[in-house]
PDB file of C-alpha atoms in Angstrom:
ATOM      1  CA  MET A 107     -34.019   7.629  -4.472  1.00  0.00           C
ATOM      2  CA  ALA A 108     -33.478   4.860  -7.058  1.00  0.00           C
ATOM      3  CA  ARG A 109     -36.976   5.388  -8.462  1.00  0.00           C
ATOM      4  CA  PHE A 110     -36.360   9.144  -8.663  1.00  0.00           C
ATOM      5  CA  LEU A 111     -33.146   8.665 -10.653  1.00  0.00           C
ATOM      6  CA  VAL A 112     -34.769   6.174 -13.054  1.00  0.00           C
ATOM      7  CA  LEU A 113     -37.778   8.396 -13.704  1.00  0.00           C
ATOM      8  CA  ALA A 114     -35.559  11.460 -14.166  1.00  0.00           C
ATOM      9  CA  ASN A 115     -33.377   9.627 -16.685  1.00  0.00           C
ATOM     10  CA  ASP A 116     -36.522   8.408 -18.508  1.00  0.00           C
ATOM     11  CA  GLN A 117     -37.732  12.052 -18.563  1.00  0.00           C
ATOM     12  CA  ASP A 118     -41.013  10.906 -17.004  1.00  0.00           C
ATOM     13  CA  ALA A 119     -42.360  14.121 -15.457  1.00  0.00           C
ATOM     14  CA  ASP A 120     -45.772  12.598 -14.720  1.00  0.00           C
ATOM     15  CA  GLY A 121     -44.165   9.647 -12.973  1.00  0.00           C
ATOM     16  CA  LEU A 122     -42.096  12.019 -10.867  1.00  0.00           C
ATOM     17  CA  LEU A 123     -45.190  13.978  -9.816  1.00  0.00           C
ATOM     18  CA  ARG A 124     -46.911  10.736  -8.803  1.00  0.00           C
ATOM     19  CA  THR A 125     -43.841   9.757  -6.804  1.00  0.00           C
ATOM     20  CA  ALA A 126     -43.856  13.145  -5.046  1.00  0.00           C
ATOM     21  CA  ALA A 127     -47.531  12.675  -4.151  1.00  0.00           C
ATOM     22  CA  ASN A 128     -46.863   9.187  -2.794  1.00  0.00           C
ATOM     23  CA  LEU A 129     -43.990  10.494  -0.659  1.00  0.00           C
ATOM     24  CA  ARG A 130     -46.190  13.165   0.883  1.00  0.00           C
ATOM     25  CA  GLN A 131     -48.846  10.586   1.720  1.00  0.00           C
ATOM     26  CA  SER A 132     -46.389   8.037   3.123  1.00  0.00           C
ATOM     27  CA  ASP A 133     -45.535   9.949   6.295  1.00  0.00           C
ATOM     28  CA  GLY A 134     -47.276  13.228   6.928  1.00  0.00           C
ATOM     29  CA  SER A 135     -45.066  14.084   9.890  1.00  0.00           C
ATOM     30  CA  ASP A 136     -41.608  13.467   8.390  1.00  0.00           C
ATOM     31  CA  ASP A 137     -40.169  16.765   7.234  1.00  0.00           C
ATOM     32  CA  CYS A 138     -37.311  15.039   5.387  1.00  0.00           C
ATOM     33  CA  VAL A 139     -39.796  13.054   3.335  1.00  0.00           C
ATOM     34  CA  HIS A 140     -41.700  16.203   2.414  1.00  0.00           C
ATOM     35  CA  TYR A 141     -38.415  17.856   1.475  1.00  0.00           C
ATOM     36  CA  ALA A 142     -37.565  14.939  -0.811  1.00  0.00           C
ATOM     37  CA  ALA A 143     -41.031  15.156  -2.376  1.00  0.00           C
ATOM     38  CA  ASP A 144     -40.465  18.836  -3.136  1.00  0.00           C
ATOM     39  CA  VAL A 145     -37.096  18.068  -4.754  1.00  0.00           C
ATOM     40  CA  VAL A 146     -38.781  15.416  -6.919  1.00  0.00           C
ATOM     41  CA  THR A 147     -41.337  18.049  -7.906  1.00  0.00           C
ATOM     42  CA  VAL A 148     -38.555  20.440  -8.934  1.00  0.00           C
ATOM     43  CA  GLN A 149     -37.138  17.762 -11.240  1.00  0.00           C
ATOM     44  CA  ALA A 150     -40.592  17.185 -12.759  1.00  0.00           C
ATOM     45  CA  GLN A 151     -40.988  20.938 -13.379  1.00  0.00           C
ATOM     46  CA  VAL A 152     -37.594  21.088 -15.082  1.00  0.00           C
ATOM     47  CA  LEU A 153     -38.482  18.225 -17.425  1.00  0.00           C
ATOM     48  CA  SER A 154     -41.838  19.846 -18.176  1.00  0.00           C
ATOM     49  CA  GLY A 155     -40.212  23.154 -19.026  1.00  0.00           C
ATOM     50  CA  ASP A 156     -41.829  24.976 -16.076  1.00  0.00           C
ATOM     51  CA  ILE A 157     -38.581  26.767 -15.352  1.00  0.00           C
ATOM     52  CA  ASP A 158     -39.910  29.775 -13.422  1.00  0.00           C
ATOM     53  CA  GLU A 159     -41.911  27.554 -11.068  1.00  0.00           C
ATOM     54  CA  ALA A 160     -38.900  25.264 -10.616  1.00  0.00           C
ATOM     55  CA  VAL A 161     -36.488  28.075  -9.709  1.00  0.00           C
ATOM     56  CA  CYS A 162     -38.906  29.509  -7.132  1.00  0.00           C
ATOM     57  CA  LEU A 163     -39.418  26.161  -5.405  1.00  0.00           C
ATOM     58  CA  ALA A 164     -35.697  25.294  -5.542  1.00  0.00           C
ATOM     59  CA  SER A 165     -34.739  28.686  -4.101  1.00  0.00           C
ATOM     60  CA  ASP A 166     -37.169  28.269  -1.214  1.00  0.00           C
ATOM     61  CA  LEU A 167     -35.888  24.788  -0.443  1.00  0.00           C
ATOM     62  CA  LEU A 168     -32.236  25.841  -0.452  1.00  0.00           C
ATOM     63  CA  ALA A 169     -33.041  28.854   1.738  1.00  0.00           C
ATOM     64  CA  SER A 170     -34.675  26.625   4.342  1.00  0.00           C
ATOM     65  CA  GLY A 171     -31.267  25.576   5.692  1.00  0.00           C
ATOM     66  CA  SER A 172     -29.202  22.418   5.840  1.00  0.00           C
ATOM     67  CA  SER A 173     -31.231  20.815   8.661  1.00  0.00           C
ATOM     68  CA  ARG A 174     -33.906  19.678   6.206  1.00  0.00           C
ATOM     69  CA  GLY A 175     -33.345  16.751   3.917  1.00  0.00           C
ATOM     70  CA  HIS A 176     -30.629  14.156   3.532  1.00  0.00           C
ATOM     71  CA  TRP A 177     -27.336  15.549   2.169  1.00  0.00           C
ATOM     72  CA  THR A 178     -27.746  13.414  -0.979  1.00  0.00           C
ATOM     73  CA  VAL A 179     -31.150  14.978  -1.681  1.00  0.00           C
ATOM     74  CA  ARG A 180     -29.727  18.450  -1.051  1.00  0.00           C
ATOM     75  CA  ALA A 181     -26.867  17.711  -3.466  1.00  0.00           C
ATOM     76  CA  ILE A 182     -29.384  16.774  -6.153  1.00  0.00           C
ATOM     77  CA  LEU A 183     -31.346  19.944  -5.408  1.00  0.00           C
ATOM     78  CA  LEU A 184     -28.232  22.104  -5.723  1.00  0.00           C
ATOM     79  CA  SER A 185     -27.446  20.567  -9.097  1.00  0.00           C
ATOM     80  CA  LEU A 186     -31.031  21.117 -10.226  1.00  0.00           C
ATOM     81  CA  HIS A 187     -31.039  24.725  -9.060  1.00  0.00           C
ATOM     82  CA  PHE A 188     -27.798  25.374 -10.911  1.00  0.00           C
ATOM     83  CA  ASP A 189     -29.198  23.866 -14.115  1.00  0.00           C
ATOM     84  CA  ILE A 190     -32.407  25.840 -13.768  1.00  0.00           C
ATOM     85  CA  LEU A 191     -30.560  29.121 -13.514  1.00  0.00           C
ATOM     86  CA  LEU A 192     -28.608  28.262 -16.668  1.00  0.00           C
ATOM     87  CA  LEU A 193     -31.883  27.446 -18.409  1.00  0.00           C
ATOM     88  CA  ARG A 194     -33.128  30.914 -17.469  1.00  0.00           C
ATOM     89  CA  GLY A 195     -29.981  32.449 -18.936  1.00  0.00           C
ATOM     90  CA  GLU A 196     -28.482  33.422 -15.573  1.00  0.00           C
ATOM     91  CA  PRO A 197     -24.966  31.927 -15.434  1.00  0.00           C
ATOM     92  CA  ARG A 198     -23.560  34.610 -13.117  1.00  0.00           C
ATOM     93  CA  ARG A 199     -26.334  34.009 -10.606  1.00  0.00           C
ATOM     94  CA  ALA A 200     -25.646  30.274 -10.892  1.00  0.00           C
ATOM     95  CA  LEU A 201     -21.986  30.888 -10.067  1.00  0.00           C
ATOM     96  CA  ALA A 202     -23.017  33.040  -7.131  1.00  0.00           C
ATOM     97  CA  VAL A 203     -25.239  30.267  -5.753  1.00  0.00           C
ATOM     98  CA  LEU A 204     -22.426  27.758  -6.075  1.00  0.00           C
ATOM     99  CA  SER A 205     -19.835  30.051  -4.510  1.00  0.00           C
ATOM    100  CA  ALA A 206     -22.045  31.069  -1.599  1.00  0.00           C
ATOM    101  CA  CYS A 207     -23.386  27.593  -0.892  1.00  0.00           C
ATOM    102  CA  ASP A 208     -23.663  27.058   2.865  1.00  0.00           C
ATOM    103  CA  PRO A 209     -22.820  24.442   3.967  1.00  0.00           C
ATOM    104  CA  PRO A 210     -20.048  23.778   1.423  1.00  0.00           C
ATOM    105  CA  VAL A 211     -20.912  21.965  -1.762  1.00  0.00           C
ATOM    106  CA  PRO A 212     -21.821  18.290  -1.078  1.00  0.00           C
ATOM    107  CA  PRO A 213     -19.387  15.641  -2.399  1.00  0.00           C
ATOM    108  CA  LEU A 214     -21.988  14.342  -4.833  1.00  0.00           C
ATOM    109  CA  VAL A 215     -21.826  17.622  -6.777  1.00  0.00           C
ATOM    110  CA  CYS A 216     -18.932  18.141  -9.185  1.00  0.00           C
ATOM    111  CA  VAL A 217     -18.051  21.795  -8.604  1.00  0.00           C
ATOM    112  CA  GLU A 218     -15.794  22.027 -11.652  1.00  0.00           C
ATOM    113  CA  VAL A 219     -18.308  20.808 -14.215  1.00  0.00           C
ATOM    114  CA  HIS A 220     -21.082  23.023 -12.850  1.00  0.00           C
ATOM    115  CA  ARG A 221     -18.798  26.044 -12.938  1.00  0.00           C
ATOM    116  CA  ALA A 222     -17.627  25.122 -16.438  1.00  0.00           C
ATOM    117  CA  MET A 223     -21.209  25.040 -17.724  1.00  0.00           C
ATOM    118  CA  ALA A 224     -21.780  28.585 -16.528  1.00  0.00           C
ATOM    119  CA  LEU A 225     -18.465  29.803 -17.959  1.00  0.00           C
ATOM    120  CA  GLN A 226     -19.295  28.167 -21.264  1.00  0.00           C
ATOM    121  CA  MET A 227     -22.613  29.958 -21.429  1.00  0.00           C
ATOM    122  CA  MET A 228     -20.727  33.208 -20.791  1.00  0.00           C
ATOM    123  CA  GLY A 229     -18.407  32.425 -23.712  1.00  0.00           C
ATOM    124  CA  ASP A 230     -15.295  32.087 -21.542  1.00  0.00           C
ATOM    125  CA  TYR A 231     -13.987  28.929 -23.220  1.00  0.00           C
ATOM    126  CA  ARG A 232     -10.405  29.186 -21.959  1.00  0.00           C
ATOM    127  CA  SER A 233     -11.650  29.170 -18.397  1.00  0.00           C
ATOM    128  CA  VAL A 234     -13.866  26.157 -19.184  1.00  0.00           C
ATOM    129  CA  LEU A 235     -10.756  24.187 -20.102  1.00  0.00           C
ATOM    130  CA  ARG A 236      -8.835  25.519 -17.104  1.00  0.00           C
ATOM    131  CA  VAL A 237     -11.364  24.570 -14.433  1.00  0.00           C
ATOM    132  CA  THR A 238     -12.042  21.106 -15.895  1.00  0.00           C
ATOM    133  CA  GLN A 239      -8.376  20.193 -16.513  1.00  0.00           C
ATOM    134  CA  PRO A 240      -7.926  18.727 -12.983  1.00  0.00           C
ATOM    135  CA  CYS A 241     -10.942  16.485 -13.591  1.00  0.00           C
ATOM    136  CA  LEU A 242      -9.244  14.640 -16.424  1.00  0.00           C
ATOM    137  CA  GLY A 243      -6.664  13.100 -14.107  1.00  0.00           C
ATOM    138  CA  ARG A 244      -9.342  11.732 -11.807  1.00  0.00           C
ATOM    139  CA  ILE A 245     -12.224  11.134 -14.200  1.00  0.00           C
ATOM    140  CA  ALA A 246     -12.823   7.671 -12.724  1.00  0.00           C
ATOM    141  CA  GLU A 247     -13.668   9.265  -9.362  1.00  0.00           C
ATOM    142  CA  HIS A 248     -16.634  11.075 -10.903  1.00  0.00           C
ATOM    143  CA  GLY A 249     -20.092   9.637 -11.359  1.00  0.00           C
ATOM    144  CA  LEU A 250     -21.043   8.754 -14.920  1.00  0.00           C
ATOM    145  CA  ARG A 251     -23.145  11.859 -15.400  1.00  0.00           C
ATOM    146  CA  ALA A 252     -20.392  14.158 -14.189  1.00  0.00           C
ATOM    147  CA  ALA A 253     -17.758  12.377 -16.308  1.00  0.00           C
ATOM    148  CA  VAL A 254     -19.877  12.683 -19.425  1.00  0.00           C
ATOM    149  CA  ALA A 255     -20.683  16.355 -18.722  1.00  0.00           C
ATOM    150  CA  ILE A 256     -16.967  17.132 -18.263  1.00  0.00           C
ATOM    151  CA  MET A 257     -16.123  15.687 -21.666  1.00  0.00           C
ATOM    152  CA  LEU A 258     -19.029  17.487 -23.340  1.00  0.00           C
ATOM    153  CA  VAL A 259     -18.304  20.943 -21.931  1.00  0.00           C
ATOM    154  CA  ARG A 260     -14.630  20.546 -22.792  1.00  0.00           C
ATOM    155  CA  GLY A 261     -15.477  19.388 -26.267  1.00  0.00           C
ATOM    156  CA  VAL A 262     -17.790  22.303 -26.988  1.00  0.00           C
ATOM    157  CA  ALA A 263     -15.212  24.770 -25.631  1.00  0.00           C
ATOM    158  CA  GLN A 264     -12.455  23.224 -27.738  1.00  0.00           C
ATOM    159  CA  HIS A 265     -14.688  23.398 -30.810  1.00  0.00           C
ATOM    160  CA  ARG A 266     -15.429  27.096 -30.234  1.00  0.00           C
ATOM    161  CA  LEU A 267     -11.686  27.723 -29.871  1.00  0.00           C
ATOM    162  CA  GLY A 268     -10.934  25.955 -33.139  1.00  0.00           C
ATOM    163  CA  GLU A 269      -9.185  22.990 -31.489  1.00  0.00           C
ATOM    164  CA  ASN A 270     -11.172  20.583 -33.639  1.00  0.00           C
ATOM    165  CA  VAL A 271      -9.072  17.452 -33.191  1.00  0.00           C
ATOM    166  CA  ARG A 272      -9.276  17.652 -29.416  1.00  0.00           C
ATOM    167  CA  ALA A 273     -12.917  18.691 -29.598  1.00  0.00           C
ATOM    168  CA  ARG A 274     -13.895  15.669 -31.693  1.00  0.00           C
ATOM    169  CA  ARG A 275     -12.116  13.346 -29.283  1.00  0.00           C
ATOM    170  CA  SER A 276     -13.713  14.907 -26.161  1.00  0.00           C
ATOM    171  CA  LEU A 277     -17.219  15.035 -27.597  1.00  0.00           C
ATOM    172  CA  THR A 278     -17.073  11.546 -29.046  1.00  0.00           C
ATOM    173  CA  ASP A 279     -15.786  10.059 -25.786  1.00  0.00           C
ATOM    174  CA  GLY A 280     -18.452  11.847 -23.767  1.00  0.00           C
ATOM    175  CA  LEU A 281     -21.326  10.941 -26.036  1.00  0.00           C
ATOM    176  CA  ARG A 282     -20.274   7.331 -26.299  1.00  0.00           C
ATOM    177  CA  MET A 283     -20.061   7.073 -22.494  1.00  0.00           C
ATOM    178  CA  ALA A 284     -23.571   8.548 -22.264  1.00  0.00           C
ATOM    179  CA  ALA A 285     -24.876   6.069 -24.854  1.00  0.00           C
ATOM    180  CA  ARG A 286     -23.278   3.068 -23.127  1.00  0.00           C
ATOM    181  CA  GLY A 287     -24.664   4.195 -19.790  1.00  0.00           C
ATOM    182  CA  SER A 288     -28.144   4.733 -21.302  1.00  0.00           C
ATOM    183  CA  LEU A 289     -28.157   8.315 -20.044  1.00  0.00           C
ATOM    184  CA  SER A 290     -30.831  10.560 -21.471  1.00  0.00           C
ATOM    185  CA  SER A 291     -30.619  14.264 -22.252  1.00  0.00           C
ATOM    186  CA  ALA A 292     -32.269  14.905 -18.848  1.00  0.00           C
ATOM    187  CA  ALA A 293     -28.856  14.314 -17.272  1.00  0.00           C
ATOM    188  CA  PHE A 294     -27.395  17.337 -19.067  1.00  0.00           C
ATOM    189  CA  VAL A 295     -30.158  19.943 -19.141  1.00  0.00           C
ATOM    190  CA  GLY A 296     -27.638  22.488 -17.911  1.00  0.00           C
ATOM    191  CA  LEU A 297     -26.011  22.225 -21.324  1.00  0.00           C
ATOM    192  CA  ALA A 298     -29.226  23.446 -22.928  1.00  0.00           C
ATOM    193  CA  GLY A 299     -27.791  26.894 -22.385  1.00  0.00           C
ATOM    194  CA  VAL A 300     -25.326  26.120 -25.158  1.00  0.00           C
ATOM    195  CA  ASP A 301     -26.519  26.124 -28.755  1.00  0.00           C
ATOM    196  CA  LEU A 302     -25.486  22.599 -29.772  1.00  0.00           C
ATOM    197  CA  SER A 303     -27.005  22.563 -33.264  1.00  0.00           C
ATOM    198  CA  GLU A 304     -23.665  23.383 -34.845  1.00  0.00           C
ATOM    199  CA  VAL A 305     -21.954  20.599 -32.869  1.00  0.00           C
ATOM    200  CA  VAL A 306     -24.676  18.104 -33.895  1.00  0.00           C
ATOM    201  CA  ARG A 307     -24.009  18.833 -37.562  1.00  0.00           C
ATOM    202  CA  TRP A 308     -20.254  18.764 -37.112  1.00  0.00           C
ATOM    203  CA  LEU A 309     -20.336  15.397 -35.333  1.00  0.00           C
ATOM    204  CA  GLY A 310     -22.574  13.658 -37.807  1.00  0.00           C
ATOM    205  CA  ASP A 311     -20.356  10.575 -37.938  1.00  0.00           C
ATOM    206  CA  VAL A 312     -20.493   9.613 -34.247  1.00  0.00           C
ATOM    207  CA  THR A 313     -22.524   6.660 -33.031  1.00  0.00           C
ATOM    208  CA  PRO A 314     -26.267   6.920 -33.772  1.00  0.00           C
ATOM    209  CA  GLU A 315     -27.069   6.834 -30.042  1.00  0.00           C
ATOM    210  CA  ALA A 316     -24.841   9.835 -29.454  1.00  0.00           C
ATOM    211  CA  THR A 317     -26.424  11.813 -32.259  1.00  0.00           C
ATOM    212  CA  VAL A 318     -29.877  11.023 -30.878  1.00  0.00           C
ATOM    213  CA  LEU A 319     -28.831  12.261 -27.423  1.00  0.00           C
ATOM    214  CA  LEU A 320     -27.580  15.585 -28.803  1.00  0.00           C
ATOM    215  CA  SER A 321     -30.721  15.961 -30.906  1.00  0.00           C
ATOM    216  CA  GLN A 322     -32.904  15.328 -27.838  1.00  0.00           C
ATOM    217  CA  LEU A 323     -31.054  17.972 -25.877  1.00  0.00           C
ATOM    218  CA  GLU A 324     -31.424  20.468 -28.698  1.00  0.00           C
ATOM    219  CA  ARG A 325     -35.168  19.725 -28.937  1.00  0.00           C
ATOM    220  CA  TYR A 326     -35.513  20.279 -25.206  1.00  0.00           C
ATOM    221  CA  ARG A 327     -33.767  23.627 -25.547  1.00  0.00           C
ATOM    222  CA  ARG A 328     -36.155  24.706 -28.301  1.00  0.00           C
ATOM    223  CA  SER A 329     -39.166  23.582 -26.233  1.00  0.00           C
ATOM    224  CA  LEU A 330     -38.461  26.143 -23.500  1.00  0.00           C
ATOM    225  CA  SER A 331     -40.712  29.194 -23.589  1.00  0.00           C
ATOM    226  CA  ASN A 332     -37.680  31.471 -23.378  1.00  0.00           C
ATOM    227  CA  PRO A 333     -34.608  29.522 -24.525  1.00  0.00           C
ATOM    228  CA  PRO A 334     -31.431  30.881 -22.894  1.00  0.00           C
ATOM    229  CA  LEU A 335     -29.052  32.879 -25.031  1.00  0.00           C
ATOM    230  CA  PRO A 336     -25.869  30.947 -25.827  1.00  0.00           C
ATOM    231  CA  PHE A 337     -23.738  34.042 -25.189  1.00  0.00           C
ATOM    232  CA  VAL A 338     -25.139  36.031 -22.312  1.00  0.00           C
ATOM    233  CA  VAL A 339     -22.329  38.551 -21.848  1.00  0.00           C
ATOM    234  CA  PRO A 340     -19.344  38.815 -24.223  1.00  0.00           C
ATOM    235  CA  VAL A 341     -15.999  38.012 -22.602  1.00  0.00           C
ATOM    236  CA  LEU A 342     -14.624  41.339 -21.398  1.00  0.00           C
ATOM    237  CA  THR A 343     -10.998  42.292 -20.856  1.00  0.00           C
ATOM    238  CA  SER A 344      -9.943  43.266 -17.329  1.00  0.00           C
ATOM    239  CA  ARG A 345      -9.946  46.910 -18.468  1.00  0.00           C
ATOM    240  CA  GLU A 346     -13.476  46.618 -19.852  1.00  0.00           C
ATOM    241  CA  GLU A 347     -14.680  44.978 -16.642  1.00  0.00           C
ATOM    242  CA  SER A 348     -13.116  47.804 -14.644  1.00  0.00           C
ATOM    243  CA  LEU A 349     -14.896  50.369 -16.807  1.00  0.00           C
ATOM    244  CA  ALA A 350     -18.220  48.549 -16.411  1.00  0.00           C
ATOM    245  CA  TRP A 351     -17.897  48.584 -12.634  1.00  0.00           C
ATOM    246  CA  SER A 352     -16.879  52.242 -12.667  1.00  0.00           C
ATOM    247  CA  ILE A 353     -19.973  53.365 -14.546  1.00  0.00           C
ATOM    248  CA  TYR A 354     -22.079  51.039 -12.384  1.00  0.00           C
ATOM    249  CA  HIS A 355     -20.910  52.998  -9.326  1.00  0.00           C
ATOM    250  CA  GLY A 356     -21.780  56.284 -11.068  1.00  0.00           C
ATOM    251  CA  ALA A 357     -18.265  57.464 -11.886  1.00  0.00           C
ATOM    252  CA  SER A 358     -17.993  60.129 -14.565  1.00  0.00           C
ATOM    253  CA  ASN A 359     -15.439  59.996 -17.357  1.00  0.00           C
ATOM    254  CA  LYS A 360     -13.351  62.497 -15.408  1.00  0.00           C
ATOM    255  CA  ASP A 361     -13.562  60.360 -12.254  1.00  0.00           C
ATOM    256  CA  ILE A 362     -12.426  57.289 -14.174  1.00  0.00           C
ATOM    257  CA  ALA A 363      -9.569  59.171 -15.821  1.00  0.00           C
ATOM    258  CA  GLU A 364      -8.263  60.469 -12.483  1.00  0.00           C
ATOM    259  CA  LYS A 365      -8.560  57.071 -10.790  1.00  0.00           C
ATOM    260  CA  ASP A 366      -6.796  55.187 -13.597  1.00  0.00           C
ATOM    261  CA  GLY A 367      -4.251  57.870 -14.502  1.00  0.00           C
ATOM    262  CA  VAL A 368      -5.336  58.313 -18.121  1.00  0.00           C
ATOM    263  CA  SER A 369      -6.869  61.139 -20.118  1.00  0.00           C
ATOM    264  CA  VAL A 370     -10.599  61.733 -20.429  1.00  0.00           C
ATOM    265  CA  ASN A 371     -10.307  61.135 -24.212  1.00  0.00           C
ATOM    266  CA  THR A 372      -8.743  57.730 -23.526  1.00  0.00           C
ATOM    267  CA  VAL A 373     -11.671  56.857 -21.275  1.00  0.00           C
ATOM    268  CA  LYS A 374     -14.113  57.887 -24.003  1.00  0.00           C
ATOM    269  CA  VAL A 375     -12.378  55.679 -26.558  1.00  0.00           C
ATOM    270  CA  GLN A 376     -12.302  52.731 -24.197  1.00  0.00           C
ATOM    271  CA  LEU A 377     -15.990  53.139 -23.341  1.00  0.00           C
ATOM    272  CA  SER A 378     -16.842  53.267 -27.045  1.00  0.00           C
ATOM    273  CA  THR A 379     -15.028  49.970 -27.488  1.00  0.00           C
ATOM    274  CA  LEU A 380     -16.991  48.472 -24.584  1.00  0.00           C
ATOM    275  CA  TYR A 381     -20.289  49.712 -26.040  1.00  0.00           C
ATOM    276  CA  ARG A 382     -19.528  48.161 -29.429  1.00  0.00           C
ATOM    277  CA  LYS A 383     -18.704  44.818 -27.816  1.00  0.00           C
ATOM    278  CA  LEU A 384     -22.003  44.867 -25.912  1.00  0.00           C
ATOM    279  CA  GLY A 385     -23.971  46.047 -28.945  1.00  0.00           C
ATOM    280  CA  VAL A 386     -25.206  49.212 -27.216  1.00  0.00           C
ATOM    281  CA  ALA A 387     -24.803  52.925 -27.848  1.00  0.00           C
ATOM    282  CA  SER A 388     -24.736  54.589 -24.448  1.00  0.00           C
ATOM    283  CA  ARG A 389     -23.752  54.278 -20.793  1.00  0.00           C
ATOM    284  CA  GLU A 390     -27.402  53.734 -19.786  1.00  0.00           C
ATOM    285  CA  GLN A 391     -27.883  50.961 -22.346  1.00  0.00           C
ATOM    286  CA  ALA A 392     -24.632  49.307 -21.253  1.00  0.00           C
ATOM    287  CA  LEU A 393     -25.742  49.319 -17.612  1.00  0.00           C
ATOM    288  CA  ALA A 394     -29.157  47.915 -18.520  1.00  0.00           C
ATOM    289  CA  PHE A 395     -27.590  45.205 -20.724  1.00  0.00           C
ATOM    290  CA  LEU A 396     -25.157  44.083 -18.025  1.00  0.00           C
ATOM    291  CA  ASP A 397     -27.603  44.377 -15.122  1.00  0.00           C
ATOM    292  CA  GLU A 398     -30.230  42.249 -16.888  1.00  0.00           C
ATOM    293  CA  ARG A 399     -27.597  39.551 -17.254  1.00  0.00           C
ATOM    294  CA  ASP A 400     -26.492  39.662 -13.595  1.00  0.00           C
ATOM    295  CA  PHE A 401     -23.025  40.988 -14.449  1.00  0.00           C
ATOM    296  CA  PHE A 402     -22.923  43.074 -11.284  1.00  0.00           C
ATOM    297  CA  MET A 403     -23.683  40.257  -8.861  1.00  0.00           C
ATOM    298  CA  SER A 404     -20.873  40.938  -6.396  1.00  0.00           C
ATOM    299  CA  SER A 405     -21.551  37.673  -4.561  1.00  0.00           C
ATOM    300  CA  VAL A 406     -19.592  35.830  -7.223  1.00  0.00           C
ATOM    301  CA  ASN A 407     -16.399  35.864  -5.190  1.00  0.00           C
ATOM    302  CA  GLU A 408     -13.480  34.284  -7.017  1.00  0.00           C
ATOM    303  CA  GLN A 409     -11.233  34.218  -3.970  1.00  0.00           C
ATOM    304  CA  LEU A 410     -13.890  32.595  -1.809  1.00  0.00           C
ATOM    305  CA  PHE A 411     -14.521  30.007  -4.489  1.00  0.00           C
ATOM    306  CA  CYS A 412     -10.847  29.125  -4.873  1.00  0.00           C
ATOM    307  CA  GLU A 413     -10.384  28.849  -1.101  1.00  0.00           C
ATOM    308  CA  ARG A 414     -13.314  26.476  -0.889  1.00  0.00           C
ATOM    309  CA  LEU A 415     -11.900  24.274  -3.628  1.00  0.00           C
ATOM    310  CA  LYS A 416      -8.591  24.053  -1.738  1.00  0.00           C
ATOM    311  CA  ARG A 417     -10.385  22.900   1.398  1.00  0.00           C
ATOM    312  CA  GLU A 418     -12.303  20.120  -0.383  1.00  0.00           C
TER     313      GLU A 418
END
């Protein structure tokens, strides 16, 4: 495990693949060892930019049940799978995986920071700050990687919201912690879903180590064959979300008007507003746009997620 973490932080994909091969040869009958070797392979694929291969292997491993692999290894795999989905531009699917995780999310995984990364990619910056606010009061309880990621996602969200004084403080604290801990950009590949080039320019006066870290992360993002879009789905109002679901279920304008107690003309105006926000011109284009971005993944269950957080 220690060797895995060192190689991952050094971004040594070849070393990780050699480690995976050695694990498979060490005990051909130990299923847990083979499971760990596969998780090491997933990390190597992520560092190499083989995102499609990584998501397939990670999905298979998670689907195999909780009886395989030590809980620490499964926690690492869950984090990797979440990051991979963000790298593919699928934040809603990533949230669904986290919400539906069975058994519940292992203690090693910081639920709030993972969720915040997905929300940030969706452009919901207010929610990023909301879900990470509880972390600030117990930041010392987090591992270094999680603590740094919390400060970075909060800083980017604050910057996008125009809260520049708070943003500078959050980003500077996070980047300096990462530099002092000698963390590489491999620790934060989930943030590659956020276009950080603007932040890099804006924070030109932070420590050189911090600037190098941000630059490395941005280079990694550009190295992906299909870099994720920084804004996958615009933030929709509750009314716009309701309209989207109505047309998804095949409701006509008249059906929507009767259900919501408004006129058909009002529905037409509201749909036009939704189309403009999505950058489309018709109901069919809106459905295709949202479906391609996993907007209609009903397994993202907010109530289930909140109940799980209360139990933890």
